[in-house]
């Protein structure tokens, strides 16, 4: 079964500093990859996704992620953190249908809570 | 901007009682998902509908949980009887059409359930 590992349940950065949130997936065949953000007591909002094509994906709010097949990683970065970035971030994969699971089913990591210090 | 609607936002109940959650997906979205998110964890799929049909309920505890989407639009998730371990956030999401897993899922605000 496919799984997603997010290293670090909590990450704290200073405002203006680089944000790096790590995500690794377990699959010999790259699945589709997503990053979602969740603000307190709210649902999840898509930041970006990788399906095919360019391995550097740009998303909303200045975030981007790079798909690295050799490292089975899809780390999320932002050059300069803003106070409004404080939230929980989830990496998710959508397994290819031939590897089981329903079409479109998302498998989420446990999340990384980002704190931004002034 | 169209959104996924869920109600209630918060629900407190006693164990052994019945609870129900409602979800109205974005208009035109054929696929509807119910996820459960335990505090400190990522969401886990409970059930997936394509129009009015269930396409995946393998993780739904069918002895106490049921879900329906009778007309292929809005959906209800029910728990009867509720147990302490059911305390969680229940998230509904919808997507336009299946496209091999590439489609974006749009999430509602969730229903936070507390079972006492």
Tab-separated table of C-alpha atoms in Angstrom:
chain	number	residue	atom	x	y	z
A	1	UNK	CA	0.000	0.000	0.000
A	2	UNK	CA	1.172	3.470	-0.768
A	3	UNK	CA	2.111	5.793	2.068
A	4	UNK	CA	3.209	9.360	2.603
A	5	UNK	CA	5.780	10.472	5.158
A	6	UNK	CA	6.062	14.066	6.264
A	7	UNK	CA	9.231	14.663	8.245
A	8	UNK	CA	8.642	16.948	11.210
A	9	UNK	CA	5.227	17.334	12.754
A	10	UNK	CA	6.113	20.915	13.720
A	11	UNK	CA	8.291	23.419	11.879
A	12	UNK	CA	8.996	26.910	13.178
A	13	UNK	CA	10.532	29.682	11.083
A	14	UNK	CA	11.014	33.394	11.450
A	15	UNK	CA	9.076	35.784	9.271
A	16	UNK	CA	11.030	36.317	6.053
A	17	UNK	CA	12.931	33.031	6.361
A	18	UNK	CA	12.841	30.093	3.961
A	19	UNK	CA	10.067	27.562	4.467
A	20	UNK	CA	10.887	23.912	3.727
A	21	UNK	CA	8.346	21.190	4.435
A	22	UNK	CA	9.402	17.661	3.557
A	23	UNK	CA	7.332	14.925	1.947
A	24	UNK	CA	8.367	11.469	0.784
A	25	UNK	CA	6.123	8.865	-0.806
A	26	UNK	CA	6.506	5.132	-1.088
A	27	UNK	CA	5.954	3.905	-4.596
A	28	UNK	CA	8.033	2.461	-7.372
A	29	UNK	CA	5.763	4.235	-9.819
A	30	UNK	CA	5.299	7.947	-9.155
A	31	UNK	CA	1.732	8.736	-8.168
A	32	UNK	CA	0.070	12.079	-8.556
A	33	UNK	CA	1.205	14.408	-5.759
A	34	UNK	CA	-0.571	17.190	-3.920
A	35	UNK	CA	0.017	19.733	-1.176
A	36	UNK	CA	-2.961	21.040	0.797
A	37	UNK	CA	-3.087	23.690	3.534
A	38	UNK	CA	-5.497	23.690	6.466
A	39	UNK	CA	-6.155	26.716	8.646
A	40	UNK	CA	-7.616	26.142	12.138
A	41	UNK	CA	-11.140	24.774	12.085
A	42	UNK	CA	-11.320	24.932	8.313
A	43	UNK	CA	-11.248	22.489	5.444
A	44	UNK	CA	-8.291	21.830	3.195
A	45	UNK	CA	-7.269	24.083	0.338
A	46	UNK	CA	-5.139	22.946	-2.583
A	47	UNK	CA	-1.753	24.674	-2.773
A	48	UNK	CA	-0.374	22.832	-5.792
A	49	UNK	CA	-0.248	19.487	-7.521
A	50	UNK	CA	2.055	17.473	-9.734
A	51	UNK	CA	0.587	15.223	-12.388
A	52	UNK	CA	2.927	15.178	-15.374
A	53	UNK	CA	5.395	17.468	-17.086
A	54	UNK	CA	7.610	20.004	-15.376
A	55	UNK	CA	8.925	18.735	-12.079
A	56	UNK	CA	8.944	22.179	-10.447
A	57	UNK	CA	5.389	23.105	-9.677
A	58	UNK	CA	4.283	26.569	-8.647
A	59	UNK	CA	1.248	27.054	-6.473
A	60	UNK	CA	-0.704	29.726	-4.699
A	61	UNK	CA	0.632	32.122	-2.067
A	62	UNK	CA	4.211	31.884	-3.376
A	63	UNK	CA	4.669	28.180	-2.635
A	64	UNK	CA	6.340	25.731	-4.957
A	65	UNK	CA	7.336	22.078	-4.835
A	66	UNK	CA	9.776	19.957	-6.766
A	67	UNK	CA	9.092	16.368	-7.732
A	68	UNK	CA	12.263	14.260	-7.493
A	69	UNK	CA	11.672	10.742	-8.689
A	70	UNK	CA	15.107	9.475	-7.638
A	71	UNK	CA	14.458	10.610	-4.076
A	72	UNK	CA	10.701	9.813	-4.050
A	73	UNK	CA	10.226	13.294	-2.663
A	74	UNK	CA	7.928	16.256	-3.184
A	75	UNK	CA	9.159	18.917	-0.759
A	76	UNK	CA	7.279	22.209	-0.397
A	77	UNK	CA	9.176	25.502	-0.260
A	78	UNK	CA	8.558	29.223	-0.001
A	79	UNK	CA	11.445	31.697	-0.156
A	80	UNK	CA	10.101	34.092	2.467
A	81	UNK	CA	7.633	33.149	5.196
A	82	UNK	CA	4.753	35.419	6.098
A	83	UNK	CA	2.756	35.398	9.311
A	84	UNK	CA	-0.310	34.364	7.324
A	85	UNK	CA	1.450	31.130	6.303
A	86	UNK	CA	1.000	29.706	9.801
A	87	UNK	CA	-1.197	26.645	9.260
A	88	UNK	CA	-1.018	22.891	8.892
A	89	UNK	CA	0.257	21.484	5.615
A	90	UNK	CA	-0.596	18.069	4.216
A	91	UNK	CA	1.143	16.172	1.471
A	92	UNK	CA	-1.038	13.671	-0.363
A	93	UNK	CA	-0.742	11.126	-3.135
A	94	UNK	CA	-3.304	9.756	-5.523
A	95	UNK	CA	-2.321	6.207	-6.422
A	96	UNK	CA	-2.587	5.169	-10.016
A	97	UNK	CA	-5.715	2.985	-10.409
A	98	UNK	CA	-3.684	-0.039	-11.481
A	99	UNK	CA	-2.069	-0.100	-8.051
A	100	UNK	CA	-5.307	-0.434	-6.208
A	101	UNK	CA	-7.482	2.030	-4.428
A	102	UNK	CA	-10.286	3.968	-5.925
A	103	UNK	CA	-9.715	6.349	-8.741
A	104	UNK	CA	-9.061	9.730	-7.223
A	105	UNK	CA	-8.621	8.513	-3.658
A	106	UNK	CA	-6.130	10.675	-1.753
A	107	UNK	CA	-3.710	9.227	0.791
A	108	UNK	CA	-2.525	11.923	3.178
A	109	UNK	CA	0.533	12.300	5.338
A	110	UNK	CA	0.136	13.162	9.010
A	111	UNK	CA	0.701	16.844	8.389
A	112	UNK	CA	3.265	19.449	9.386
A	113	UNK	CA	2.245	22.387	11.506
A	114	UNK	CA	4.064	25.545	10.450
A	115	UNK	CA	4.599	28.332	12.963
A	116	UNK	CA	5.934	31.726	11.880
A	117	UNK	CA	7.665	33.893	14.465
A	118	UNK	CA	7.670	37.673	14.093
B	1	UNK	CA	-16.662	31.247	-5.829
B	2	UNK	CA	-18.522	27.965	-5.403
B	3	UNK	CA	-17.843	26.073	-2.202
B	4	UNK	CA	-18.625	22.751	-0.599
B	5	UNK	CA	-21.163	23.260	2.177
B	6	UNK	CA	-21.326	21.147	5.320
B	7	UNK	CA	-23.581	21.201	8.350
B	8	UNK	CA	-23.510	21.278	11.247
B	9	UNK	CA	-20.076	22.789	11.829
B	10	UNK	CA	-19.927	21.396	15.362
B	11	UNK	CA	-21.757	18.529	17.029
B	12	UNK	CA	-21.582	17.285	20.587
B	13	UNK	CA	-23.328	14.032	21.375
B	14	UNK	CA	-23.308	11.296	23.949
B	15	UNK	CA	-22.090	7.836	23.130
B	16	UNK	CA	-24.727	5.451	21.797
B	17	UNK	CA	-26.644	8.339	20.236
B	18	UNK	CA	-27.172	8.743	16.487
B	19	UNK	CA	-25.604	11.633	14.566
B	20	UNK	CA	-25.880	12.766	10.969
B	21	UNK	CA	-23.786	15.083	8.851
B	22	UNK	CA	-24.813	16.752	5.630
B	23	UNK	CA	-22.746	17.807	2.630
B	24	UNK	CA	-23.651	19.784	-0.472
B	25	UNK	CA	-20.901	19.583	-3.090
B	26	UNK	CA	-20.023	22.174	-5.689
B	27	UNK	CA	-22.689	22.225	-8.373
B	28	UNK	CA	-21.867	19.853	-11.203
B	29	UNK	CA	-19.319	17.836	-9.283
B	30	UNK	CA	-19.990	14.174	-9.899
B	31	UNK	CA	-17.605	12.743	-7.322
B	32	UNK	CA	-18.119	13.170	-3.589
B	33	UNK	CA	-15.849	12.004	-0.781
B	34	UNK	CA	-16.240	11.717	2.980
B	35	UNK	CA	-13.026	11.786	5.023
B	36	UNK	CA	-12.410	11.437	8.750
B	37	UNK	CA	-9.602	13.435	10.311
B	38	UNK	CA	-8.546	12.479	13.817
B	39	UNK	CA	-6.769	15.234	15.748
B	40	UNK	CA	-3.117	15.340	14.760
B	41	UNK	CA	-3.577	13.103	11.720
B	42	UNK	CA	-4.222	13.509	8.039
B	43	UNK	CA	-7.676	12.844	6.594
B	44	UNK	CA	-8.582	9.236	5.785
B	45	UNK	CA	-11.167	8.304	3.192
B	46	UNK	CA	-14.382	6.777	4.493
B	47	UNK	CA	-16.477	6.609	1.342
B	48	UNK	CA	-16.414	7.814	-2.252
B	49	UNK	CA	-19.435	8.342	-4.497
B	50	UNK	CA	-19.599	8.676	-8.240
B	51	UNK	CA	-22.987	10.309	-8.819
B	52	UNK	CA	-25.312	8.238	-6.598
B	53	UNK	CA	-23.187	5.091	-6.590
B	54	UNK	CA	-20.638	4.074	-3.986
B	55	UNK	CA	-17.289	3.360	-5.634
B	56	UNK	CA	-15.226	2.808	-2.483
B	57	UNK	CA	-16.420	2.205	1.066
B	58	UNK	CA	-13.708	-0.225	2.059
B	59	UNK	CA	-12.690	1.896	5.083
B	60	UNK	CA	-16.213	2.669	6.252
B	61	UNK	CA	-17.107	0.878	9.526
B	62	UNK	CA	-20.342	-0.469	8.156
B	63	UNK	CA	-21.635	-1.793	11.464
B	64	UNK	CA	-22.239	1.760	12.629
B	65	UNK	CA	-21.613	4.113	9.701
B	66	UNK	CA	-23.798	4.638	6.658
B	67	UNK	CA	-23.645	7.089	3.789
B	68	UNK	CA	-26.016	7.945	1.007
B	69	UNK	CA	-26.226	10.243	-1.970
B	70	UNK	CA	-29.692	9.419	-3.221
B	71	UNK	CA	-30.049	11.868	-6.110
B	72	UNK	CA	-26.382	12.179	-6.859
B	73	UNK	CA	-26.163	15.659	-5.419
B	74	UNK	CA	-26.013	16.187	-1.649
B	75	UNK	CA	-24.994	13.473	0.764
B	76	UNK	CA	-25.573	12.376	4.351
B	77	UNK	CA	-23.177	10.478	6.601
B	78	UNK	CA	-24.696	8.816	9.649
B	79	UNK	CA	-23.221	7.208	12.736
B	80	UNK	CA	-25.387	4.985	14.913
B	81	UNK	CA	-24.482	4.413	17.667
B	82	UNK	CA	-21.695	6.907	18.195
B	83	UNK	CA	-18.643	5.786	20.158
B	84	UNK	CA	-16.004	7.805	21.980
B	85	UNK	CA	-13.454	6.965	19.295
B	86	UNK	CA	-15.613	8.627	16.643
B	87	UNK	CA	-14.628	12.065	17.927
B	88	UNK	CA	-12.966	13.676	14.913
B	89	UNK	CA	-13.406	16.160	12.081
B	90	UNK	CA	-15.548	14.835	9.244
B	91	UNK	CA	-14.644	16.409	5.923
B	92	UNK	CA	-16.589	16.331	2.703
B	93	UNK	CA	-14.894	16.957	-0.630
B	94	UNK	CA	-16.023	16.986	-4.235
B	95	UNK	CA	-14.400	16.878	-7.645
B	96	UNK	CA	-15.642	17.442	-11.154
B	97	UNK	CA	-15.111	14.110	-12.888
B	98	UNK	CA	-12.677	11.267	-12.414
B	99	UNK	CA	-9.563	11.797	-14.471
B	100	UNK	CA	-7.297	9.035	-13.280
B	101	UNK	CA	-6.502	10.679	-9.967
B	102	UNK	CA	-5.345	14.039	-11.306
B	103	UNK	CA	-8.508	15.897	-10.394
B	104	UNK	CA	-8.501	18.477	-7.638
B	105	UNK	CA	-10.681	17.761	-4.634
B	106	UNK	CA	-12.414	20.747	-3.077
B	107	UNK	CA	-13.012	20.454	0.639
B	108	UNK	CA	-15.771	21.810	2.811
B	109	UNK	CA	-15.146	23.371	6.247
B	110	UNK	CA	-15.855	20.097	8.028
B	111	UNK	CA	-18.019	18.978	10.928
B	112	UNK	CA	-16.209	18.619	14.237
B	113	UNK	CA	-17.781	15.822	16.287
B	114	UNK	CA	-17.240	15.337	19.996
B	115	UNK	CA	-18.639	12.193	21.577
B	116	UNK	CA	-18.971	12.292	25.364
